[in-house]
């Protein structure tokens, strides 16, 4: 059975200042999502689910539906602030979505195969899709999940701090722990994360999650149970976010499964700040010139 690709595209782009998941970066006006779709199709994925906010669904569908028609099955899932929140909690007073773990949960009813999860605004490269597709199609252990681990030094922005899932890997190449660090930056030739005013140095080769995960469907009921508890505890905290690493940490610590780390030395690139856009445009243009992608992706 071919795996499904979930694309997290419901972010509000507060640091970017706009809907970066629909912005144009390629030489022919391609979005970053276009490259992920192209790589997913040629890596053997069988379905794509775009997880979006209701207010951008029509725009996303207008952009991507004509490109994908006849090439791969696709659907849309809505991440709303009320989605999967326990009914007895009533109306949620927040604007910002609940985070990546919640976004994944919002695609539960659209997904019945092993699946990968990616960000809409990150370029991962063909090898990452090939690696994850092969894992999802060939590993039959319903409690074995996976992630693509990038070297921290290859994932930074020159234009400000970034958020990364900082990983510790066991000797058997499974994940021991992953912690979301929301303020990582380079300073004086070293890399740090800051938390509550305290700076801690990180090794440049530290594996980090760029939100390229591979899951078996057993992940969904675990996520739902955790989000029930999380939303109850944070119903009055409008900026609280429920991250995928929270789910994975729970799975590992409670013996509910493992997560294989597939390391890559590929250069990741993506968009956090508007100042990142020229570098991304230049990187994508170079990939077309060297033949990694055709002159036009969709013809």
PDB file of C-alpha atoms in Angstrom:
ATOM      1  CA  UNK A   1       0.000   0.000   0.000  1.00  0.00           C
ATOM      2  CA  UNK A   2       1.446   3.364  -1.003  1.00  0.00           C
ATOM      3  CA  UNK A   3       1.997   5.812   1.876  1.00  0.00           C
ATOM      4  CA  UNK A   4       0.242   9.142   2.359  1.00  0.00           C
ATOM      5  CA  UNK A   5       1.970  12.527   2.642  1.00  0.00           C
ATOM      6  CA  UNK A   6       0.538  15.054   5.110  1.00  0.00           C
ATOM      7  CA  UNK A   7       1.608  18.647   4.459  1.00  0.00           C
ATOM      8  CA  UNK A   8       1.368  21.031   7.418  1.00  0.00           C
ATOM      9  CA  UNK A   9       0.175  24.236   5.757  1.00  0.00           C
ATOM     10  CA  UNK A  10      -2.054  25.888   8.368  1.00  0.00           C
ATOM     11  CA  UNK A  11       0.531  28.250   9.895  1.00  0.00           C
ATOM     12  CA  UNK A  12      -0.207  31.965   9.982  1.00  0.00           C
ATOM     13  CA  UNK A  13       3.355  33.071   9.096  1.00  0.00           C
ATOM     14  CA  UNK A  14       3.696  35.554  11.952  1.00  0.00           C
ATOM     15  CA  UNK A  15       7.483  35.945  11.512  1.00  0.00           C
ATOM     16  CA  UNK A  16       7.279  35.879   7.719  1.00  0.00           C
ATOM     17  CA  UNK A  17       4.496  38.436   7.565  1.00  0.00           C
ATOM     18  CA  UNK A  18       2.249  36.499   5.208  1.00  0.00           C
ATOM     19  CA  UNK A  19       1.093  33.134   3.901  1.00  0.00           C
ATOM     20  CA  UNK A  20       4.524  31.756   3.045  1.00  0.00           C
ATOM     21  CA  UNK A  21       3.170  28.293   2.204  1.00  0.00           C
ATOM     22  CA  UNK A  22       1.518  29.797  -0.898  1.00  0.00           C
ATOM     23  CA  UNK A  23       4.280  32.267  -1.789  1.00  0.00           C
ATOM     24  CA  UNK A  24       6.283  31.830  -5.018  1.00  0.00           C
ATOM     25  CA  UNK A  25       9.957  30.836  -4.810  1.00  0.00           C
ATOM     26  CA  UNK A  26      10.817  28.773  -7.902  1.00  0.00           C
ATOM     27  CA  UNK A  27      11.917  30.210 -11.269  1.00  0.00           C
ATOM     28  CA  UNK A  28       8.427  29.626 -12.691  1.00  0.00           C
ATOM     29  CA  UNK A  29       6.559  30.815  -9.611  1.00  0.00           C
ATOM     30  CA  UNK A  30       6.630  27.456  -7.815  1.00  0.00           C
ATOM     31  CA  UNK A  31       5.868  27.282  -4.103  1.00  0.00           C
ATOM     32  CA  UNK A  32       8.139  25.213  -1.879  1.00  0.00           C
ATOM     33  CA  UNK A  33       5.235  22.749  -1.603  1.00  0.00           C
ATOM     34  CA  UNK A  34       5.479  22.151  -5.353  1.00  0.00           C
ATOM     35  CA  UNK A  35       8.941  20.635  -4.921  1.00  0.00           C
ATOM     36  CA  UNK A  36       7.780  18.405  -2.076  1.00  0.00           C
ATOM     37  CA  UNK A  37       4.853  17.215  -4.188  1.00  0.00           C
ATOM     38  CA  UNK A  38       7.088  16.525  -7.175  1.00  0.00           C
ATOM     39  CA  UNK A  39       9.558  14.557  -5.042  1.00  0.00           C
ATOM     40  CA  UNK A  40       6.776  12.666  -3.236  1.00  0.00           C
ATOM     41  CA  UNK A  41       5.198  11.516  -6.489  1.00  0.00           C
ATOM     42  CA  UNK A  42       8.484  10.224  -7.897  1.00  0.00           C
ATOM     43  CA  UNK A  43       9.274   8.525  -4.566  1.00  0.00           C
ATOM     44  CA  UNK A  44       6.139   6.382  -4.557  1.00  0.00           C
ATOM     45  CA  UNK A  45       3.659   8.220  -2.321  1.00  0.00           C
ATOM     46  CA  UNK A  46       0.068   7.484  -3.261  1.00  0.00           C
ATOM     47  CA  UNK A  47      -1.889  10.332  -1.679  1.00  0.00           C
ATOM     48  CA  UNK A  48      -1.388  13.869  -0.411  1.00  0.00           C
ATOM     49  CA  UNK A  49      -3.401  15.590   2.306  1.00  0.00           C
ATOM     50  CA  UNK A  50      -2.996  19.345   2.712  1.00  0.00           C
ATOM     51  CA  UNK A  51      -3.703  20.443   6.294  1.00  0.00           C
ATOM     52  CA  UNK A  52      -4.844  24.061   6.047  1.00  0.00           C
ATOM     53  CA  UNK A  53      -6.895  26.714   7.781  1.00  0.00           C
ATOM     54  CA  UNK A  54     -10.404  27.145   6.406  1.00  0.00           C
ATOM     55  CA  UNK A  55      -9.629  30.662   5.171  1.00  0.00           C
ATOM     56  CA  UNK A  56      -6.853  29.524   2.818  1.00  0.00           C
ATOM     57  CA  UNK A  57      -8.388  26.246   1.617  1.00  0.00           C
ATOM     58  CA  UNK A  58      -9.853  27.703  -1.579  1.00  0.00           C
ATOM     59  CA  UNK A  59      -6.573  29.416  -2.502  1.00  0.00           C
ATOM     60  CA  UNK A  60      -4.562  26.243  -1.834  1.00  0.00           C
ATOM     61  CA  UNK A  61      -6.967  24.136  -3.857  1.00  0.00           C
ATOM     62  CA  UNK A  62      -6.871  26.583  -6.780  1.00  0.00           C
ATOM     63  CA  UNK A  63      -3.056  26.422  -6.851  1.00  0.00           C
ATOM     64  CA  UNK A  64      -2.463  22.699  -6.383  1.00  0.00           C
ATOM     65  CA  UNK A  65      -5.509  20.812  -7.671  1.00  0.00           C
ATOM     66  CA  UNK A  66      -4.804  21.507 -11.393  1.00  0.00           C
ATOM     67  CA  UNK A  67      -1.174  20.406 -10.964  1.00  0.00           C
ATOM     68  CA  UNK A  68      -1.999  17.140  -9.199  1.00  0.00           C
ATOM     69  CA  UNK A  69      -5.055  16.038 -11.164  1.00  0.00           C
ATOM     70  CA  UNK A  70      -4.333  12.648 -12.719  1.00  0.00           C
ATOM     71  CA  UNK A  71      -0.940  12.365 -10.998  1.00  0.00           C
ATOM     72  CA  UNK A  72      -1.769  11.517  -7.381  1.00  0.00           C
ATOM     73  CA  UNK A  73      -4.820  11.348  -5.113  1.00  0.00           C
ATOM     74  CA  UNK A  74      -5.199  14.448  -2.947  1.00  0.00           C
ATOM     75  CA  UNK A  75      -7.470  15.863  -0.259  1.00  0.00           C
ATOM     76  CA  UNK A  76      -7.687  18.737   2.232  1.00  0.00           C
ATOM     77  CA  UNK A  77      -8.051  18.638   6.018  1.00  0.00           C
ATOM     78  CA  UNK A  78      -8.987  21.678   8.071  1.00  0.00           C
ATOM     79  CA  UNK A  79      -7.060  22.640  11.194  1.00  0.00           C
ATOM     80  CA  UNK A  80      -9.369  24.877  13.192  1.00  0.00           C
ATOM     81  CA  UNK A  81      -8.938  26.024  16.767  1.00  0.00           C
ATOM     82  CA  UNK A  82     -11.970  23.896  17.754  1.00  0.00           C
ATOM     83  CA  UNK A  83     -10.843  20.792  15.867  1.00  0.00           C
ATOM     84  CA  UNK A  84     -10.614  17.741  18.160  1.00  0.00           C
ATOM     85  CA  UNK A  85     -11.000  19.911  21.273  1.00  0.00           C
ATOM     86  CA  UNK A  86     -13.182  18.084  23.860  1.00  0.00           C
ATOM     87  CA  UNK A  87     -16.738  19.361  23.484  1.00  0.00           C
ATOM     88  CA  UNK A  88     -17.189  20.103  27.175  1.00  0.00           C
ATOM     89  CA  UNK A  89     -14.483  22.789  26.981  1.00  0.00           C
ATOM     90  CA  UNK A  90     -16.763  24.993  24.898  1.00  0.00           C
ATOM     91  CA  UNK A  91     -15.497  27.786  22.627  1.00  0.00           C
ATOM     92  CA  UNK A  92     -11.725  28.207  22.384  1.00  0.00           C
ATOM     93  CA  UNK A  93     -10.483  31.802  22.510  1.00  0.00           C
ATOM     94  CA  UNK A  94      -7.363  31.785  20.326  1.00  0.00           C
ATOM     95  CA  UNK A  95      -6.275  32.742  16.807  1.00  0.00           C
ATOM     96  CA  UNK A  96      -3.041  30.782  16.384  1.00  0.00           C
ATOM     97  CA  UNK A  97      -3.420  27.077  15.491  1.00  0.00           C
ATOM     98  CA  UNK A  98      -2.635  24.511  18.201  1.00  0.00           C
ATOM     99  CA  UNK A  99       0.650  23.334  16.627  1.00  0.00           C
ATOM    100  CA  UNK A 100       2.078  20.492  14.570  1.00  0.00           C
ATOM    101  CA  UNK A 101       0.837  17.608  16.716  1.00  0.00           C
ATOM    102  CA  UNK A 102      -2.696  18.951  16.548  1.00  0.00           C
ATOM    103  CA  UNK A 103      -2.380  19.581  12.796  1.00  0.00           C
ATOM    104  CA  UNK A 104      -1.472  15.929  12.229  1.00  0.00           C
ATOM    105  CA  UNK A 105      -4.456  14.829  14.307  1.00  0.00           C
ATOM    106  CA  UNK A 106      -6.747  16.922  12.081  1.00  0.00           C
ATOM    107  CA  UNK A 107      -5.930  14.609   9.122  1.00  0.00           C
ATOM    108  CA  UNK A 108      -6.908  11.398  10.969  1.00  0.00           C
ATOM    109  CA  UNK A 109     -10.131  10.872   9.027  1.00  0.00           C
ATOM    110  CA  UNK A 110      -8.294  11.452   5.724  1.00  0.00           C
ATOM    111  CA  UNK A 111      -5.512   8.928   6.369  1.00  0.00           C
ATOM    112  CA  UNK A 112      -5.696   5.131   6.488  1.00  0.00           C
ATOM    113  CA  UNK A 113      -2.155   4.138   5.451  1.00  0.00           C
ATOM    114  CA  UNK A 114       1.328   4.650   6.916  1.00  0.00           C
ATOM    115  CA  UNK A 115       2.093   8.320   6.403  1.00  0.00           C
ATOM    116  CA  UNK A 116       4.768  11.000   6.398  1.00  0.00           C
ATOM    117  CA  UNK A 117       4.412  14.503   7.810  1.00  0.00           C
ATOM    118  CA  UNK A 118       6.268  17.550   6.461  1.00  0.00           C
ATOM    119  CA  UNK A 119       6.196  21.315   6.770  1.00  0.00           C
ATOM    120  CA  UNK A 120       4.873  23.327   3.842  1.00  0.00           C
ATOM    121  CA  UNK A 121       7.708  25.860   3.977  1.00  0.00           C
ATOM    122  CA  UNK A 122      10.712  23.505   4.115  1.00  0.00           C
ATOM    123  CA  UNK A 123      12.684  22.049   1.211  1.00  0.00           C
ATOM    124  CA  UNK A 124      13.815  18.531   2.124  1.00  0.00           C
ATOM    125  CA  UNK A 125      15.284  17.078  -1.099  1.00  0.00           C
ATOM    126  CA  UNK A 126      14.515  13.949  -3.097  1.00  0.00           C
ATOM    127  CA  UNK A 127      16.599  11.578  -0.958  1.00  0.00           C
ATOM    128  CA  UNK A 128      14.532  12.324   2.147  1.00  0.00           C
ATOM    129  CA  UNK A 129      11.311  11.395   0.341  1.00  0.00           C
ATOM    130  CA  UNK A 130      12.831   8.236  -1.144  1.00  0.00           C
ATOM    131  CA  UNK A 131      14.145   7.138   2.255  1.00  0.00           C
ATOM    132  CA  UNK A 132      10.843   7.737   4.034  1.00  0.00           C
ATOM    133  CA  UNK A 133       8.708   6.178   1.300  1.00  0.00           C
ATOM    134  CA  UNK A 134      10.824   3.005   1.371  1.00  0.00           C
ATOM    135  CA  UNK A 135      10.522   2.802   5.159  1.00  0.00           C
ATOM    136  CA  UNK A 136       6.758   3.299   5.177  1.00  0.00           C
ATOM    137  CA  UNK A 137       6.204   0.704   2.452  1.00  0.00           C
ATOM    138  CA  UNK A 138       8.561  -1.970   3.770  1.00  0.00           C
ATOM    139  CA  UNK A 139       8.511  -1.795   7.578  1.00  0.00           C
ATOM    140  CA  UNK A 140       5.614  -3.874   8.869  1.00  0.00           C
ATOM    141  CA  UNK A 141       6.005  -3.093  12.591  1.00  0.00           C
ATOM    142  CA  UNK A 142       2.952  -0.989  13.451  1.00  0.00           C
ATOM    143  CA  UNK A 143       4.789   0.601  16.381  1.00  0.00           C
ATOM    144  CA  UNK A 144       7.973   1.532  14.493  1.00  0.00           C
ATOM    145  CA  UNK A 145       8.015   5.140  13.359  1.00  0.00           C
ATOM    146  CA  UNK A 146      10.789   7.222  11.761  1.00  0.00           C
ATOM    147  CA  UNK A 147      12.220  10.676  11.196  1.00  0.00           C
ATOM    148  CA  UNK A 148      14.756  12.337   8.918  1.00  0.00           C
ATOM    149  CA  UNK A 149      17.552  13.854  11.007  1.00  0.00           C
ATOM    150  CA  UNK A 150      19.372  16.899   9.615  1.00  0.00           C
ATOM    151  CA  UNK A 151      22.630  18.327  10.977  1.00  0.00           C
ATOM    152  CA  UNK A 152      21.855  21.401  13.059  1.00  0.00           C
ATOM    153  CA  UNK A 153      24.540  23.514  11.345  1.00  0.00           C
ATOM    154  CA  UNK A 154      22.771  23.021   8.006  1.00  0.00           C
ATOM    155  CA  UNK A 155      19.392  24.271   9.234  1.00  0.00           C
ATOM    156  CA  UNK A 156      20.023  27.767  10.589  1.00  0.00           C
ATOM    157  CA  UNK A 157      18.844  31.143   9.317  1.00  0.00           C
ATOM    158  CA  UNK A 158      21.112  34.159   9.019  1.00  0.00           C
ATOM    159  CA  UNK A 159      18.123  36.378   9.694  1.00  0.00           C
ATOM    160  CA  UNK A 160      17.022  35.357  13.179  1.00  0.00           C
ATOM    161  CA  UNK A 161      16.358  32.536  15.611  1.00  0.00           C
ATOM    162  CA  UNK A 162      14.776  29.242  14.533  1.00  0.00           C
ATOM    163  CA  UNK A 163      12.827  26.419  16.188  1.00  0.00           C
ATOM    164  CA  UNK A 164      14.187  22.882  15.912  1.00  0.00           C
ATOM    165  CA  UNK A 165      13.476  19.491  17.471  1.00  0.00           C
ATOM    166  CA  UNK A 166      16.852  18.689  19.058  1.00  0.00           C
ATOM    167  CA  UNK A 167      17.444  14.922  19.056  1.00  0.00           C
ATOM    168  CA  UNK A 168      19.451  12.364  21.028  1.00  0.00           C
ATOM    169  CA  UNK A 169      19.989   9.095  19.137  1.00  0.00           C
ATOM    170  CA  UNK A 170      20.531   5.653  20.683  1.00  0.00           C
ATOM    171  CA  UNK A 171      23.157   3.179  19.499  1.00  0.00           C
ATOM    172  CA  UNK A 172      20.487   1.196  17.638  1.00  0.00           C
ATOM    173  CA  UNK A 173      19.711   4.344  15.564  1.00  0.00           C
ATOM    174  CA  UNK A 174      16.368   4.838  17.260  1.00  0.00           C
ATOM    175  CA  UNK A 175      15.448   8.117  18.898  1.00  0.00           C
ATOM    176  CA  UNK A 176      16.101   8.442  22.617  1.00  0.00           C
ATOM    177  CA  UNK A 177      14.615  11.916  22.994  1.00  0.00           C
ATOM    178  CA  UNK A 178      13.550  14.962  21.008  1.00  0.00           C
ATOM    179  CA  UNK A 179      12.948  18.370  22.555  1.00  0.00           C
ATOM    180  CA  UNK A 180      11.526  21.354  20.717  1.00  0.00           C
ATOM    181  CA  UNK A 181      13.881  24.301  21.164  1.00  0.00           C
ATOM    182  CA  UNK A 182      12.160  27.465  19.998  1.00  0.00           C
ATOM    183  CA  UNK A 183      15.105  29.899  20.033  1.00  0.00           C
ATOM    184  CA  UNK A 184      18.246  28.532  18.315  1.00  0.00           C
ATOM    185  CA  UNK A 185      20.859  30.866  16.858  1.00  0.00           C
ATOM    186  CA  UNK A 186      24.523  31.178  15.870  1.00  0.00           C
ATOM    187  CA  UNK A 187      26.761  33.567  17.771  1.00  0.00           C
ATOM    188  CA  UNK A 188      30.540  33.966  17.669  1.00  0.00           C
ATOM    189  CA  UNK A 189      31.019  30.819  15.615  1.00  0.00           C
ATOM    190  CA  UNK A 190      29.016  28.635  18.029  1.00  0.00           C
ATOM    191  CA  UNK A 191      25.371  27.489  18.077  1.00  0.00           C
ATOM    192  CA  UNK A 192      23.137  27.997  21.104  1.00  0.00           C
ATOM    193  CA  UNK A 193      19.572  27.619  22.217  1.00  0.00           C
ATOM    194  CA  UNK A 194      18.145  30.026  24.765  1.00  0.00           C
ATOM    195  CA  UNK A 195      15.510  29.183  27.344  1.00  0.00           C
ATOM    196  CA  UNK A 196      14.377  31.451  30.179  1.00  0.00           C
ATOM    197  CA  UNK A 197      17.340  33.717  29.529  1.00  0.00           C
ATOM    198  CA  UNK A 198      19.943  30.938  29.754  1.00  0.00           C
ATOM    199  CA  UNK A 199      22.109  30.076  26.713  1.00  0.00           C
ATOM    200  CA  UNK A 200      23.198  26.462  26.131  1.00  0.00           C
ATOM    201  CA  UNK A 201      25.663  25.475  23.406  1.00  0.00           C
ATOM    202  CA  UNK A 202      24.807  22.733  20.902  1.00  0.00           C
ATOM    203  CA  UNK A 203      27.236  20.737  18.742  1.00  0.00           C
ATOM    204  CA  UNK A 204      27.022  21.701  15.037  1.00  0.00           C
ATOM    205  CA  UNK A 205      26.395  18.052  13.986  1.00  0.00           C
ATOM    206  CA  UNK A 206      23.549  17.550  16.469  1.00  0.00           C
ATOM    207  CA  UNK A 207      20.697  15.783  14.648  1.00  0.00           C
ATOM    208  CA  UNK A 208      17.546  17.861  14.558  1.00  0.00           C
ATOM    209  CA  UNK A 209      14.038  17.251  13.365  1.00  0.00           C
ATOM    210  CA  UNK A 210      12.814  19.491  10.572  1.00  0.00           C
ATOM    211  CA  UNK A 211       9.365  17.937  10.934  1.00  0.00           C
ATOM    212  CA  UNK A 212       9.890  15.182   8.375  1.00  0.00           C
ATOM    213  CA  UNK A 213       8.300  12.275  10.251  1.00  0.00           C
ATOM    214  CA  UNK A 214       7.070   8.842   9.242  1.00  0.00           C
ATOM    215  CA  UNK A 215       4.245   7.278  11.234  1.00  0.00           C
ATOM    216  CA  UNK A 216       2.109   4.174  11.335  1.00  0.00           C
ATOM    217  CA  UNK A 217      -1.622   4.791  11.933  1.00  0.00           C
ATOM    218  CA  UNK A 218      -1.261   3.670  15.580  1.00  0.00           C
ATOM    219  CA  UNK A 219       0.023   7.191  16.189  1.00  0.00           C
ATOM    220  CA  UNK A 220      -3.438   8.773  15.823  1.00  0.00           C
ATOM    221  CA  UNK A 221      -5.272   7.442  18.926  1.00  0.00           C
ATOM    222  CA  UNK A 222      -2.206   8.183  21.059  1.00  0.00           C
ATOM    223  CA  UNK A 223      -2.140  11.738  19.735  1.00  0.00           C
ATOM    224  CA  UNK A 224      -5.852  12.194  20.415  1.00  0.00           C
ATOM    225  CA  UNK A 225      -5.498  11.085  24.032  1.00  0.00           C
ATOM    226  CA  UNK A 226      -2.545  13.409  24.585  1.00  0.00           C
ATOM    227  CA  UNK A 227      -4.248  16.362  22.916  1.00  0.00           C
ATOM    228  CA  UNK A 228      -7.334  15.895  25.089  1.00  0.00           C
ATOM    229  CA  UNK A 229      -5.155  16.360  28.150  1.00  0.00           C
ATOM    230  CA  UNK A 230      -3.094  19.148  26.602  1.00  0.00           C
ATOM    231  CA  UNK A 231      -6.076  21.208  25.476  1.00  0.00           C
ATOM    232  CA  UNK A 232      -7.683  20.909  28.910  1.00  0.00           C
ATOM    233  CA  UNK A 233      -4.502  22.109  30.594  1.00  0.00           C
ATOM    234  CA  UNK A 234      -3.947  24.970  28.127  1.00  0.00           C
ATOM    235  CA  UNK A 235      -7.458  26.105  27.241  1.00  0.00           C
ATOM    236  CA  UNK A 236      -6.678  29.556  28.665  1.00  0.00           C
ATOM    237  CA  UNK A 237      -3.176  29.820  27.169  1.00  0.00           C
ATOM    238  CA  UNK A 238      -3.776  31.179  23.646  1.00  0.00           C
ATOM    239  CA  UNK A 239      -0.176  30.759  22.447  1.00  0.00           C
ATOM    240  CA  UNK A 240       0.373  27.216  23.733  1.00  0.00           C
ATOM    241  CA  UNK A 241       1.318  24.731  20.980  1.00  0.00           C
ATOM    242  CA  UNK A 242       1.050  20.938  20.922  1.00  0.00           C
ATOM    243  CA  UNK A 243       4.099  19.673  19.009  1.00  0.00           C
ATOM    244  CA  UNK A 244       4.791  16.362  17.243  1.00  0.00           C
ATOM    245  CA  UNK A 245       7.906  15.873  19.446  1.00  0.00           C
ATOM    246  CA  UNK A 246       5.577  15.835  22.457  1.00  0.00           C
ATOM    247  CA  UNK A 247       3.767  12.863  20.949  1.00  0.00           C
ATOM    248  CA  UNK A 248       6.962  11.062  19.987  1.00  0.00           C
ATOM    249  CA  UNK A 249       8.475  11.582  23.442  1.00  0.00           C
ATOM    250  CA  UNK A 250       5.373  10.055  25.011  1.00  0.00           C
ATOM    251  CA  UNK A 251       5.506   7.055  22.654  1.00  0.00           C
ATOM    252  CA  UNK A 252       9.183   6.377  23.429  1.00  0.00           C
ATOM    253  CA  UNK A 253       9.065   6.930  27.184  1.00  0.00           C
ATOM    254  CA  UNK A 254       5.991   4.744  27.645  1.00  0.00           C
ATOM    255  CA  UNK A 255       7.240   1.854  25.511  1.00  0.00           C
ATOM    256  CA  UNK A 256       4.532   2.362  22.897  1.00  0.00           C
ATOM    257  CA  UNK A 257       6.952   2.305  19.980  1.00  0.00           C
ATOM    258  CA  UNK A 258      10.278   3.436  18.571  1.00  0.00           C
ATOM    259  CA  UNK A 259      11.421   6.038  16.071  1.00  0.00           C
ATOM    260  CA  UNK A 260      14.215   5.223  13.619  1.00  0.00           C
ATOM    261  CA  UNK A 261      16.513   8.165  12.840  1.00  0.00           C
ATOM    262  CA  UNK A 262      17.567   8.363   9.199  1.00  0.00           C
ATOM    263  CA  UNK A 263      20.451  10.827   9.187  1.00  0.00           C
ATOM    264  CA  UNK A 264      21.205  13.033   6.208  1.00  0.00           C
ATOM    265  CA  UNK A 265      23.990  15.505   5.483  1.00  0.00           C
ATOM    266  CA  UNK A 266      21.869  17.253   2.874  1.00  0.00           C
ATOM    267  CA  UNK A 267      21.523  21.011   3.056  1.00  0.00           C
ATOM    268  CA  UNK A 268      18.021  21.862   4.220  1.00  0.00           C
ATOM    269  CA  UNK A 269      16.603  25.242   3.375  1.00  0.00           C
ATOM    270  CA  UNK A 270      13.365  26.945   4.194  1.00  0.00           C
ATOM    271  CA  UNK A 271      11.619  30.192   4.975  1.00  0.00           C
ATOM    272  CA  UNK A 272      11.179  31.669   8.429  1.00  0.00           C
ATOM    273  CA  UNK A 273      11.728  35.373   7.741  1.00  0.00           C
ATOM    274  CA  UNK A 274      11.046  37.476   4.617  1.00  0.00           C
ATOM    275  CA  UNK A 275      14.802  38.049   4.362  1.00  0.00           C
ATOM    276  CA  UNK A 276      15.213  34.284   3.741  1.00  0.00           C
ATOM    277  CA  UNK A 277      13.370  34.469   0.420  1.00  0.00           C
ATOM    278  CA  UNK A 278      16.226  35.538  -1.929  1.00  0.00           C
ATOM    279  CA  UNK A 279      18.479  32.716  -0.697  1.00  0.00           C
ATOM    280  CA  UNK A 280      15.726  30.147  -1.199  1.00  0.00           C
ATOM    281  CA  UNK A 281      15.007  31.469  -4.685  1.00  0.00           C
ATOM    282  CA  UNK A 282      18.698  31.223  -5.587  1.00  0.00           C
ATOM    283  CA  UNK A 283      18.974  27.675  -4.209  1.00  0.00           C
ATOM    284  CA  UNK A 284      15.943  26.461  -6.147  1.00  0.00           C
ATOM    285  CA  UNK A 285      17.117  28.122  -9.365  1.00  0.00           C
ATOM    286  CA  UNK A 286      20.475  26.342  -9.000  1.00  0.00           C
ATOM    287  CA  UNK A 287      18.747  22.962  -8.614  1.00  0.00           C
ATOM    288  CA  UNK A 288      16.949  23.514 -11.917  1.00  0.00           C
ATOM    289  CA  UNK A 289      20.179  24.514 -13.651  1.00  0.00           C
ATOM    290  CA  UNK A 290      22.048  21.415 -12.449  1.00  0.00           C
ATOM    291  CA  UNK A 291      19.226  19.133 -13.583  1.00  0.00           C
ATOM    292  CA  UNK A 292      17.759  18.004 -10.253  1.00  0.00           C
ATOM    293  CA  UNK A 293      14.420  19.364 -11.485  1.00  0.00           C
ATOM    294  CA  UNK A 294      13.133  19.961 -15.022  1.00  0.00           C
ATOM    295  CA  UNK A 295      12.797  23.450 -16.426  1.00  0.00           C
ATOM    296  CA  UNK A 296       9.121  23.342 -15.458  1.00  0.00           C
ATOM    297  CA  UNK A 297       7.824  20.992 -12.766  1.00  0.00           C
ATOM    298  CA  UNK A 298       4.274  20.712 -14.049  1.00  0.00           C
ATOM    299  CA  UNK A 299       3.749  20.286 -17.768  1.00  0.00           C
TER     300      UNK A 299
END
